[in-house]
PDB file of C-alpha atoms in Angstrom:
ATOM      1  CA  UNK Z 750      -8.161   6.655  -2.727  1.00  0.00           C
ATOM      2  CA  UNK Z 751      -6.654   7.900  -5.672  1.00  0.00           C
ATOM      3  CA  UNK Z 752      -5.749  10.930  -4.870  1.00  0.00           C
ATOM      4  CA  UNK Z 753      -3.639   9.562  -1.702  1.00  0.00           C
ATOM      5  CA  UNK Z 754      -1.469   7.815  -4.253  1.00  0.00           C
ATOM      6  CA  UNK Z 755       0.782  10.657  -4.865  1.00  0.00           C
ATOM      7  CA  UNK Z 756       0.386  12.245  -1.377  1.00  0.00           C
ATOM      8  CA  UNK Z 757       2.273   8.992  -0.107  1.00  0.00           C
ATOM      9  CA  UNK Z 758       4.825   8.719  -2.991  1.00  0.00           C
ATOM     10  CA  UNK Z 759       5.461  12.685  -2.275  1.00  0.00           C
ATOM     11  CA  UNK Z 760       5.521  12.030   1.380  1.00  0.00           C
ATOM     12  CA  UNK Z 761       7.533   8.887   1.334  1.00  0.00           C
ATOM     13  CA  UNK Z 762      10.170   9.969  -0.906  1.00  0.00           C
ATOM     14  CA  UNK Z 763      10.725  13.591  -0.727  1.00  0.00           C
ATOM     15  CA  UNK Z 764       9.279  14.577   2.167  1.00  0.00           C
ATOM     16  CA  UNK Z 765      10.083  12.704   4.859  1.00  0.00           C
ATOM     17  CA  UNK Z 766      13.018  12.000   6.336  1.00  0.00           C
ATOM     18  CA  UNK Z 767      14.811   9.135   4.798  1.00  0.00           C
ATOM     19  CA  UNK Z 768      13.935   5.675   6.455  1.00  0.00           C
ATOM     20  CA  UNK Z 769      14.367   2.315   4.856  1.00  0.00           C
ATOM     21  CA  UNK Z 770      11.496  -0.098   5.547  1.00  0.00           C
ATOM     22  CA  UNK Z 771      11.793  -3.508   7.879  1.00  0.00           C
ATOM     23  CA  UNK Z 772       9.981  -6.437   8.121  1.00  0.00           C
ATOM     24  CA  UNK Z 773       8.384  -5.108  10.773  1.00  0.00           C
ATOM     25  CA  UNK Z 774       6.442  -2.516   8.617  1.00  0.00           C
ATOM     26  CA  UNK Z 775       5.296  -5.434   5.933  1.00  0.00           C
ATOM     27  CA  UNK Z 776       3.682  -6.859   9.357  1.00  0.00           C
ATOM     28  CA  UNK Z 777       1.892  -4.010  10.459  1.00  0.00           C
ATOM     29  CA  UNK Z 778       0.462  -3.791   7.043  1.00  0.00           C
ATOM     30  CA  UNK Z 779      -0.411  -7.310   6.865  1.00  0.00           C
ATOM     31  CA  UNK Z 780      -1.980  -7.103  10.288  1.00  0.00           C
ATOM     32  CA  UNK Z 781      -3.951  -4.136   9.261  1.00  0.00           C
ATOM     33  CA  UNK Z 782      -5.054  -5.777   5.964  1.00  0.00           C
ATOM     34  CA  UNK Z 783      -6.435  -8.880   8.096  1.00  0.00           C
ATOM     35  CA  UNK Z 784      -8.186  -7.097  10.255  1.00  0.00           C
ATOM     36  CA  UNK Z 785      -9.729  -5.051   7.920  1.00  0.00           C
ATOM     37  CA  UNK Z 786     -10.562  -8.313   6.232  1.00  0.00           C
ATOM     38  CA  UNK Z 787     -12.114  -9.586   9.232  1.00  0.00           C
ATOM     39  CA  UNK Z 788     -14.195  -6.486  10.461  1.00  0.00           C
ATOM     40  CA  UNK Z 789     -15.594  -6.675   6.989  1.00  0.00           C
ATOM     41  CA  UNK Z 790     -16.701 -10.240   6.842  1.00  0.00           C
ATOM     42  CA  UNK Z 791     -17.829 -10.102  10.346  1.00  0.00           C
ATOM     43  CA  UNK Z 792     -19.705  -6.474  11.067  1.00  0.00           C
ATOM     44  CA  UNK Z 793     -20.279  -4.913   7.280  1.00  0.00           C
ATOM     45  CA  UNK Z 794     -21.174  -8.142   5.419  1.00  0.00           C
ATOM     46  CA  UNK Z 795     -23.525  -9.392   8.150  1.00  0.00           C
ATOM     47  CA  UNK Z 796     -25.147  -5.645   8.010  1.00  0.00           C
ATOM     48  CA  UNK Z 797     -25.447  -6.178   4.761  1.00  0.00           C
ATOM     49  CA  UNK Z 798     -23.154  -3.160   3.670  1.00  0.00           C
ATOM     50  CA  UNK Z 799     -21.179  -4.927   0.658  1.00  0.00           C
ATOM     51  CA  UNK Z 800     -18.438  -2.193  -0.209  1.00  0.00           C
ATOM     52  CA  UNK Z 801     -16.356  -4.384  -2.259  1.00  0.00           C
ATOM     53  CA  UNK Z 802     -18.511  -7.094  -3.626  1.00  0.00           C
ATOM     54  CA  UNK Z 803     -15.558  -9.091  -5.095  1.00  0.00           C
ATOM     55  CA  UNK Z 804     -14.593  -9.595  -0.962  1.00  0.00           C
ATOM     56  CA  UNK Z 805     -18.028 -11.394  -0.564  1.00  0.00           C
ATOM     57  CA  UNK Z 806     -17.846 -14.921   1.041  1.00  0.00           C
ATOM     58  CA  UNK Z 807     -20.323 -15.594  -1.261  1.00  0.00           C
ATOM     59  CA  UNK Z 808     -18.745 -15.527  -4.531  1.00  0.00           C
ATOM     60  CA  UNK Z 809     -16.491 -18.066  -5.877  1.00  0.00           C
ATOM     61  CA  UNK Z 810     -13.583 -15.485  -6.503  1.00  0.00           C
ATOM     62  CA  UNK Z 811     -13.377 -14.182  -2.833  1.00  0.00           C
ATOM     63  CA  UNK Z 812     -10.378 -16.601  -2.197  1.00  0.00           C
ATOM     64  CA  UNK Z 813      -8.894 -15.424  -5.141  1.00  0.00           C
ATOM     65  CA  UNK Z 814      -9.619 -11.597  -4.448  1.00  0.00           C
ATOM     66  CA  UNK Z 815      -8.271 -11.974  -0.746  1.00  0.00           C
ATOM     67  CA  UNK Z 816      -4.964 -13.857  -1.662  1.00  0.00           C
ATOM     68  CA  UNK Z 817      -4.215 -11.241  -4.607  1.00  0.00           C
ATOM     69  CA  UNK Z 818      -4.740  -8.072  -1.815  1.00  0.00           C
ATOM     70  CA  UNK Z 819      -2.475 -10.059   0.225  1.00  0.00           C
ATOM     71  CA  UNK Z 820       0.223 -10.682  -2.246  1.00  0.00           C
ATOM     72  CA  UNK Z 821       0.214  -6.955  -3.271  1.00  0.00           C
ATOM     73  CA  UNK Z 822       0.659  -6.139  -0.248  1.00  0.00           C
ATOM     74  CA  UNK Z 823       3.777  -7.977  -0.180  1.00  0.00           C
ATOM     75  CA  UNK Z 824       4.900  -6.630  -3.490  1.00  0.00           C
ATOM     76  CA  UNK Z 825       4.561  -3.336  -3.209  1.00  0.00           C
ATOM     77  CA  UNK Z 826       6.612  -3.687   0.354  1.00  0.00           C
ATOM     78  CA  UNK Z 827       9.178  -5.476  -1.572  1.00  0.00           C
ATOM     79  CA  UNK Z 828       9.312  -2.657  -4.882  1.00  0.00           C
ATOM     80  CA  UNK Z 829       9.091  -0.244  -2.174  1.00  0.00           C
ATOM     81  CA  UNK Z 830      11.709  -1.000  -0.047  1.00  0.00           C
ATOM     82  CA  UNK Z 831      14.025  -1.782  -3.187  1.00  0.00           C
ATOM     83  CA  UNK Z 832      13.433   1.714  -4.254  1.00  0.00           C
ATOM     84  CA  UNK Z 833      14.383   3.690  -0.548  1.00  0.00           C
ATOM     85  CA  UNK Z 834      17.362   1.185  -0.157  1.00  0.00           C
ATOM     86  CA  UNK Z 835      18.995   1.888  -3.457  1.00  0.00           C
ATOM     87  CA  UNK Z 836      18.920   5.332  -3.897  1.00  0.00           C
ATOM     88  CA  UNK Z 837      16.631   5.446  -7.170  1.00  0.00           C
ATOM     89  CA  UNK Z 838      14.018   8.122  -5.834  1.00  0.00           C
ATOM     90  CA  UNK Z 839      17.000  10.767  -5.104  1.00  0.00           C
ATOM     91  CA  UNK Z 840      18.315  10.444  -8.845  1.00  0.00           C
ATOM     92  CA  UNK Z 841      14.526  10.398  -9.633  1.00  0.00           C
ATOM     93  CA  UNK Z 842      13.376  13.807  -7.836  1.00  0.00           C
ATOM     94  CA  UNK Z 843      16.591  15.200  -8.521  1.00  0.00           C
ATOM     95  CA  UNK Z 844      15.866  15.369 -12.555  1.00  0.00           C
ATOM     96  CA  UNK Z 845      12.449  15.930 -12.140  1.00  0.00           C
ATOM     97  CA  UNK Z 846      12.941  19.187  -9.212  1.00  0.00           C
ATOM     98  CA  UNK Z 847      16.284  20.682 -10.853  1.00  0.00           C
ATOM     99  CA  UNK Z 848      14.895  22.040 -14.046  1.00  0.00           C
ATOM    100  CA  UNK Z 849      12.074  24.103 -12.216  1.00  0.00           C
ATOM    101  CA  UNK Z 850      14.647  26.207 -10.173  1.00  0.00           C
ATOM    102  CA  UNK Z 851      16.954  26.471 -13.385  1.00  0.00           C
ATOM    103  CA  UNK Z 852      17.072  29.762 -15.066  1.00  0.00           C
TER     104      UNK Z 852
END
């Protein structure tokens, strides 16, 4: 996973054509996320294959772990989106691209 942290940051601001985000992408994402969730308190934990062991139903900080995946979620949407809408990441590649084609 880390490694497709600065694919998508690549991707999403250089690389792609330039597309602010809705609402309806946070819901997608949250969708995805709670499904996820589900398929892996229904299939893997019942299998027995415990990936992320903070996600357990059986400990006492699954609530805590589910709600704070959740809420990131909706953070990172909301720094994200701030970011495409106002410009910053132009400014941003611009500095950091300009001085490698400089003579």
């Amino acid at each position: 996973h880390f490694f497709n942290i600065p694919f998508v940051v690549v991707n999403t601001l250089w690389a792609s054509p330039h597309r602010n985000l809705i609402d309806l992408d946070l819901w997608y994402a949250m969708v995805f996320a709670l499904s996820y969730i589900w398929f892996y308190l229904l299939i893997l934990d019942r299998i027995g294959a415990h990936l992320y062991p903070v996600f357990s139903p059986r400990t006492y900080m699954a609530l805590v772990t589910w709600s704070m995946l959740l809420i990131g979620y909706f953070l990172s949407f909301q720094q994200w989106r701030k970011i495409i809408e106002e410009g910053v990441w132009r400014t941003y590649i611009q500095n950091a691209i300009d001085p490698l084609f400089k003579p």
